């Protein structure tokens, strides 16, 4: 362990012992005003830290869902463009087919890059990570196949 880690652990033990001592004095009715104020400030900061960590977990879960929903919507869009391009092979000119192919390439590449970045940075929950990996595989298939 580094010196900072050791110092942090020693400081943490000291803090919790000190807070326990002041709390015990307070419960026995022997704490002075300064100790009581310090104790309430410490418990307030700890409660604030707990509340903020809970809020952060909720926000992370919501953002994970929004990111997953964006990927599923993107796959739906990519499938629709792919289907239209397939229909155009039989009905329209080559310019339209080239436009749709370029759109599939552009959008698919963006989805692949963003998906790989989200997976590598652990932005998604484990369940959503597996589903996004499946979406990325389907995106690769749509980008390589003609029909």
PDB file of C-alpha atoms in Angstrom:
ATOM      1  CA  UNK A   1       0.000   0.000   0.000  1.00  0.00           C
ATOM      2  CA  UNK A   2       1.105   3.520  -0.646  1.00  0.00           C
ATOM      3  CA  UNK A   3       1.571   6.113   2.053  1.00  0.00           C
ATOM      4  CA  UNK A   4      -1.652   7.860   1.041  1.00  0.00           C
ATOM      5  CA  UNK A   5      -3.697   4.675   1.377  1.00  0.00           C
ATOM      6  CA  UNK A   6      -2.229   3.914   4.796  1.00  0.00           C
ATOM      7  CA  UNK A   7      -2.793   7.490   5.951  1.00  0.00           C
ATOM      8  CA  UNK A   8      -6.369   7.403   4.650  1.00  0.00           C
ATOM      9  CA  UNK A   9      -7.120   4.182   6.554  1.00  0.00           C
ATOM     10  CA  UNK A  10      -5.522   5.460   9.762  1.00  0.00           C
ATOM     11  CA  UNK A  11      -7.457   8.708   9.461  1.00  0.00           C
ATOM     12  CA  UNK A  12     -10.691   6.783   8.865  1.00  0.00           C
ATOM     13  CA  UNK A  13     -10.165   4.618  11.962  1.00  0.00           C
ATOM     14  CA  UNK A  14      -9.344   7.717  14.022  1.00  0.00           C
ATOM     15  CA  UNK A  15     -12.450   9.505  12.737  1.00  0.00           C
ATOM     16  CA  UNK A  16     -14.811   6.615  13.511  1.00  0.00           C
ATOM     17  CA  UNK A  17     -13.342   6.127  16.993  1.00  0.00           C
ATOM     18  CA  UNK A  18     -13.624   9.842  17.712  1.00  0.00           C
ATOM     19  CA  UNK A  19     -17.215   9.959  16.427  1.00  0.00           C
ATOM     20  CA  UNK A  20     -18.132   6.890  18.494  1.00  0.00           C
ATOM     21  CA  UNK A  21     -16.592   8.459  21.603  1.00  0.00           C
ATOM     22  CA  UNK A  22     -18.466  11.727  21.141  1.00  0.00           C
ATOM     23  CA  UNK A  23     -21.710   9.859  20.416  1.00  0.00           C
ATOM     24  CA  UNK A  24     -21.294   7.811  23.579  1.00  0.00           C
ATOM     25  CA  UNK A  25     -20.657  10.991  25.592  1.00  0.00           C
ATOM     26  CA  UNK A  26     -23.717  12.584  24.024  1.00  0.00           C
ATOM     27  CA  UNK A  27     -25.919   9.591  24.844  1.00  0.00           C
ATOM     28  CA  UNK A  28     -24.645   9.590  28.435  1.00  0.00           C
ATOM     29  CA  UNK A  29     -25.351  13.316  28.704  1.00  0.00           C
ATOM     30  CA  UNK A  30     -21.728  14.312  29.320  1.00  0.00           C
ATOM     31  CA  UNK A  31     -20.912  15.980  25.978  1.00  0.00           C
ATOM     32  CA  UNK A  32     -20.226  19.701  25.816  1.00  0.00           C
ATOM     33  CA  UNK A  33     -21.750  22.028  23.202  1.00  0.00           C
ATOM     34  CA  UNK A  34     -18.758  21.966  20.845  1.00  0.00           C
ATOM     35  CA  UNK A  35     -18.684  18.148  20.780  1.00  0.00           C
ATOM     36  CA  UNK A  36     -22.426  17.992  20.195  1.00  0.00           C
ATOM     37  CA  UNK A  37     -22.219  20.431  17.273  1.00  0.00           C
ATOM     38  CA  UNK A  38     -19.266  18.502  15.768  1.00  0.00           C
ATOM     39  CA  UNK A  39     -21.148  15.233  16.136  1.00  0.00           C
ATOM     40  CA  UNK A  40     -24.241  16.596  14.398  1.00  0.00           C
ATOM     41  CA  UNK A  41     -22.118  18.070  11.611  1.00  0.00           C
ATOM     42  CA  UNK A  42     -20.363  14.736  11.071  1.00  0.00           C
ATOM     43  CA  UNK A  43     -23.634  12.818  10.989  1.00  0.00           C
ATOM     44  CA  UNK A  44     -25.117  15.423   8.638  1.00  0.00           C
ATOM     45  CA  UNK A  45     -22.192  15.065   6.230  1.00  0.00           C
ATOM     46  CA  UNK A  46     -22.438  11.267   6.386  1.00  0.00           C
ATOM     47  CA  UNK A  47     -26.195  11.417   5.740  1.00  0.00           C
ATOM     48  CA  UNK A  48     -25.614  13.793   2.819  1.00  0.00           C
ATOM     49  CA  UNK A  49     -23.004  11.430   1.394  1.00  0.00           C
ATOM     50  CA  UNK A  50     -25.437   8.509   1.688  1.00  0.00           C
ATOM     51  CA  UNK A  51     -28.237  10.456   0.005  1.00  0.00           C
ATOM     52  CA  UNK A  52     -25.969  11.607  -2.806  1.00  0.00           C
ATOM     53  CA  UNK A  53     -24.661   8.088  -3.428  1.00  0.00           C
ATOM     54  CA  UNK A  54     -28.237   6.783  -3.664  1.00  0.00           C
ATOM     55  CA  UNK A  55     -29.190   9.596  -6.049  1.00  0.00           C
ATOM     56  CA  UNK A  56     -26.079   8.907  -8.126  1.00  0.00           C
ATOM     57  CA  UNK A  57     -26.991   5.218  -8.430  1.00  0.00           C
ATOM     58  CA  UNK A  58     -30.528   6.127  -9.505  1.00  0.00           C
ATOM     59  CA  UNK A  59     -29.254   8.630 -12.078  1.00  0.00           C
ATOM     60  CA  UNK A  60     -26.749   6.088 -13.402  1.00  0.00           C
ATOM     61  CA  UNK A  61     -29.541   3.513 -13.754  1.00  0.00           C
ATOM     62  CA  UNK A  62     -31.766   5.997 -15.606  1.00  0.00           C
ATOM     63  CA  UNK A  63     -28.955   7.096 -17.911  1.00  0.00           C
ATOM     64  CA  UNK A  64     -28.105   3.457 -18.574  1.00  0.00           C
ATOM     65  CA  UNK A  65     -31.706   2.806 -19.595  1.00  0.00           C
ATOM     66  CA  UNK A  66     -31.799   5.905 -21.810  1.00  0.00           C
ATOM     67  CA  UNK A  67     -28.579   4.838 -23.511  1.00  0.00           C
ATOM     68  CA  UNK A  68     -29.929   1.315 -24.030  1.00  0.00           C
ATOM     69  CA  UNK A  69     -33.207   2.672 -25.406  1.00  0.00           C
ATOM     70  CA  UNK A  70     -31.244   4.852 -27.831  1.00  0.00           C
ATOM     71  CA  UNK A  71     -29.404   1.786 -29.125  1.00  0.00           C
ATOM     72  CA  UNK A  72     -32.614  -0.169 -29.621  1.00  0.00           C
ATOM     73  CA  UNK A  73     -34.183   2.777 -31.471  1.00  0.00           C
ATOM     74  CA  UNK A  74     -31.042   3.086 -33.579  1.00  0.00           C
ATOM     75  CA  UNK A  75     -31.203  -0.591 -34.504  1.00  0.00           C
ATOM     76  CA  UNK A  76     -34.856  -0.202 -35.465  1.00  0.00           C
ATOM     77  CA  UNK A  77     -33.955   2.754 -37.688  1.00  0.00           C
ATOM     78  CA  UNK A  78     -31.066   0.850 -39.230  1.00  0.00           C
ATOM     79  CA  UNK A  79     -33.314  -2.135 -39.979  1.00  0.00           C
ATOM     80  CA  UNK A  80     -35.885   0.151 -41.615  1.00  0.00           C
ATOM     81  CA  UNK A  81     -33.254   1.808 -43.818  1.00  0.00           C
ATOM     82  CA  UNK A  82     -31.832  -1.610 -44.694  1.00  0.00           C
ATOM     83  CA  UNK A  83     -35.302  -2.863 -45.673  1.00  0.00           C
ATOM     84  CA  UNK A  84     -35.927   0.206 -47.835  1.00  0.00           C
ATOM     85  CA  UNK A  85     -32.562  -0.212 -49.534  1.00  0.00           C
ATOM     86  CA  UNK A  86     -33.430  -3.828 -50.321  1.00  0.00           C
ATOM     87  CA  UNK A  87     -36.726  -2.721 -51.900  1.00  0.00           C
ATOM     88  CA  UNK A  88     -34.914  -0.086 -53.937  1.00  0.00           C
ATOM     89  CA  UNK A  89     -32.715  -2.713 -55.562  1.00  0.00           C
ATOM     90  CA  UNK A  90     -35.742  -3.802 -57.591  1.00  0.00           C
ATOM     91  CA  UNK A  91     -37.559  -0.510 -58.138  1.00  0.00           C
ATOM     92  CA  UNK A  92     -35.334   2.568 -58.152  1.00  0.00           C
ATOM     93  CA  UNK A  93     -32.097   3.835 -59.604  1.00  0.00           C
ATOM     94  CA  UNK A  94     -28.619   3.134 -58.346  1.00  0.00           C
ATOM     95  CA  UNK A  95     -28.247   6.658 -56.907  1.00  0.00           C
ATOM     96  CA  UNK A  96     -30.990   6.018 -54.352  1.00  0.00           C
ATOM     97  CA  UNK A  97     -29.432   2.673 -53.428  1.00  0.00           C
ATOM     98  CA  UNK A  98     -26.066   4.403 -52.961  1.00  0.00           C
ATOM     99  CA  UNK A  99     -27.688   7.045 -50.715  1.00  0.00           C
ATOM    100  CA  UNK A 100     -29.250   4.403 -48.503  1.00  0.00           C
ATOM    101  CA  UNK A 101     -26.014   2.407 -48.426  1.00  0.00           C
ATOM    102  CA  UNK A 102     -24.099   5.512 -47.347  1.00  0.00           C
ATOM    103  CA  UNK A 103     -26.691   6.181 -44.626  1.00  0.00           C
ATOM    104  CA  UNK A 104     -26.410   2.615 -43.349  1.00  0.00           C
ATOM    105  CA  UNK A 105     -22.618   2.886 -43.334  1.00  0.00           C
ATOM    106  CA  UNK A 106     -22.619   6.269 -41.574  1.00  0.00           C
ATOM    107  CA  UNK A 107     -25.227   5.427 -38.953  1.00  0.00           C
ATOM    108  CA  UNK A 108     -23.910   1.901 -38.372  1.00  0.00           C
ATOM    109  CA  UNK A 109     -20.370   3.163 -37.846  1.00  0.00           C
ATOM    110  CA  UNK A 110     -21.601   5.745 -35.353  1.00  0.00           C
ATOM    111  CA  UNK A 111     -23.567   3.092 -33.476  1.00  0.00           C
ATOM    112  CA  UNK A 112     -20.576   0.737 -33.391  1.00  0.00           C
ATOM    113  CA  UNK A 113     -18.215   3.426 -32.097  1.00  0.00           C
ATOM    114  CA  UNK A 114     -20.637   4.664 -29.447  1.00  0.00           C
ATOM    115  CA  UNK A 115     -21.518   1.127 -28.371  1.00  0.00           C
ATOM    116  CA  UNK A 116     -17.911   0.070 -28.003  1.00  0.00           C
ATOM    117  CA  UNK A 117     -17.175   3.223 -26.028  1.00  0.00           C
ATOM    118  CA  UNK A 118     -20.153   2.658 -23.725  1.00  0.00           C
ATOM    119  CA  UNK A 119     -19.168  -0.955 -23.098  1.00  0.00           C
ATOM    120  CA  UNK A 120     -15.500  -0.181 -22.485  1.00  0.00           C
ATOM    121  CA  UNK A 121     -16.330   2.659 -20.056  1.00  0.00           C
ATOM    122  CA  UNK A 122     -18.943   0.601 -18.125  1.00  0.00           C
ATOM    123  CA  UNK A 123     -21.718   3.101 -18.772  1.00  0.00           C
ATOM    124  CA  UNK A 124     -24.328   0.349 -18.912  1.00  0.00           C
ATOM    125  CA  UNK A 125     -25.546  -2.182 -16.406  1.00  0.00           C
ATOM    126  CA  UNK A 126     -24.557  -5.809 -16.948  1.00  0.00           C
ATOM    127  CA  UNK A 127     -27.946  -6.727 -18.414  1.00  0.00           C
ATOM    128  CA  UNK A 128     -27.889  -3.805 -20.846  1.00  0.00           C
ATOM    129  CA  UNK A 129     -24.254  -4.453 -21.747  1.00  0.00           C
ATOM    130  CA  UNK A 130     -25.120  -7.938 -22.995  1.00  0.00           C
ATOM    131  CA  UNK A 131     -28.066  -6.618 -24.982  1.00  0.00           C
ATOM    132  CA  UNK A 132     -26.012  -3.796 -26.504  1.00  0.00           C
ATOM    133  CA  UNK A 133     -23.375  -6.332 -27.542  1.00  0.00           C
ATOM    134  CA  UNK A 134     -26.116  -8.266 -29.336  1.00  0.00           C
ATOM    135  CA  UNK A 135     -27.296  -5.033 -30.980  1.00  0.00           C
ATOM    136  CA  UNK A 136     -23.738  -4.307 -32.115  1.00  0.00           C
ATOM    137  CA  UNK A 137     -23.483  -7.774 -33.670  1.00  0.00           C
ATOM    138  CA  UNK A 138     -26.772  -7.215 -35.504  1.00  0.00           C
ATOM    139  CA  UNK A 139     -25.512  -3.811 -36.651  1.00  0.00           C
ATOM    140  CA  UNK A 140     -22.360  -5.395 -38.060  1.00  0.00           C
ATOM    141  CA  UNK A 141     -24.512  -7.941 -39.927  1.00  0.00           C
ATOM    142  CA  UNK A 142     -26.751  -5.208 -41.346  1.00  0.00           C
ATOM    143  CA  UNK A 143     -23.724  -3.232 -42.498  1.00  0.00           C
ATOM    144  CA  UNK A 144     -22.199  -6.212 -44.330  1.00  0.00           C
ATOM    145  CA  UNK A 145     -25.251  -7.888 -45.862  1.00  0.00           C
ATOM    146  CA  UNK A 146     -27.118  -6.666 -48.900  1.00  0.00           C
ATOM    147  CA  UNK A 147     -30.563  -8.068 -48.110  1.00  0.00           C
TER     148      UNK A 147
END
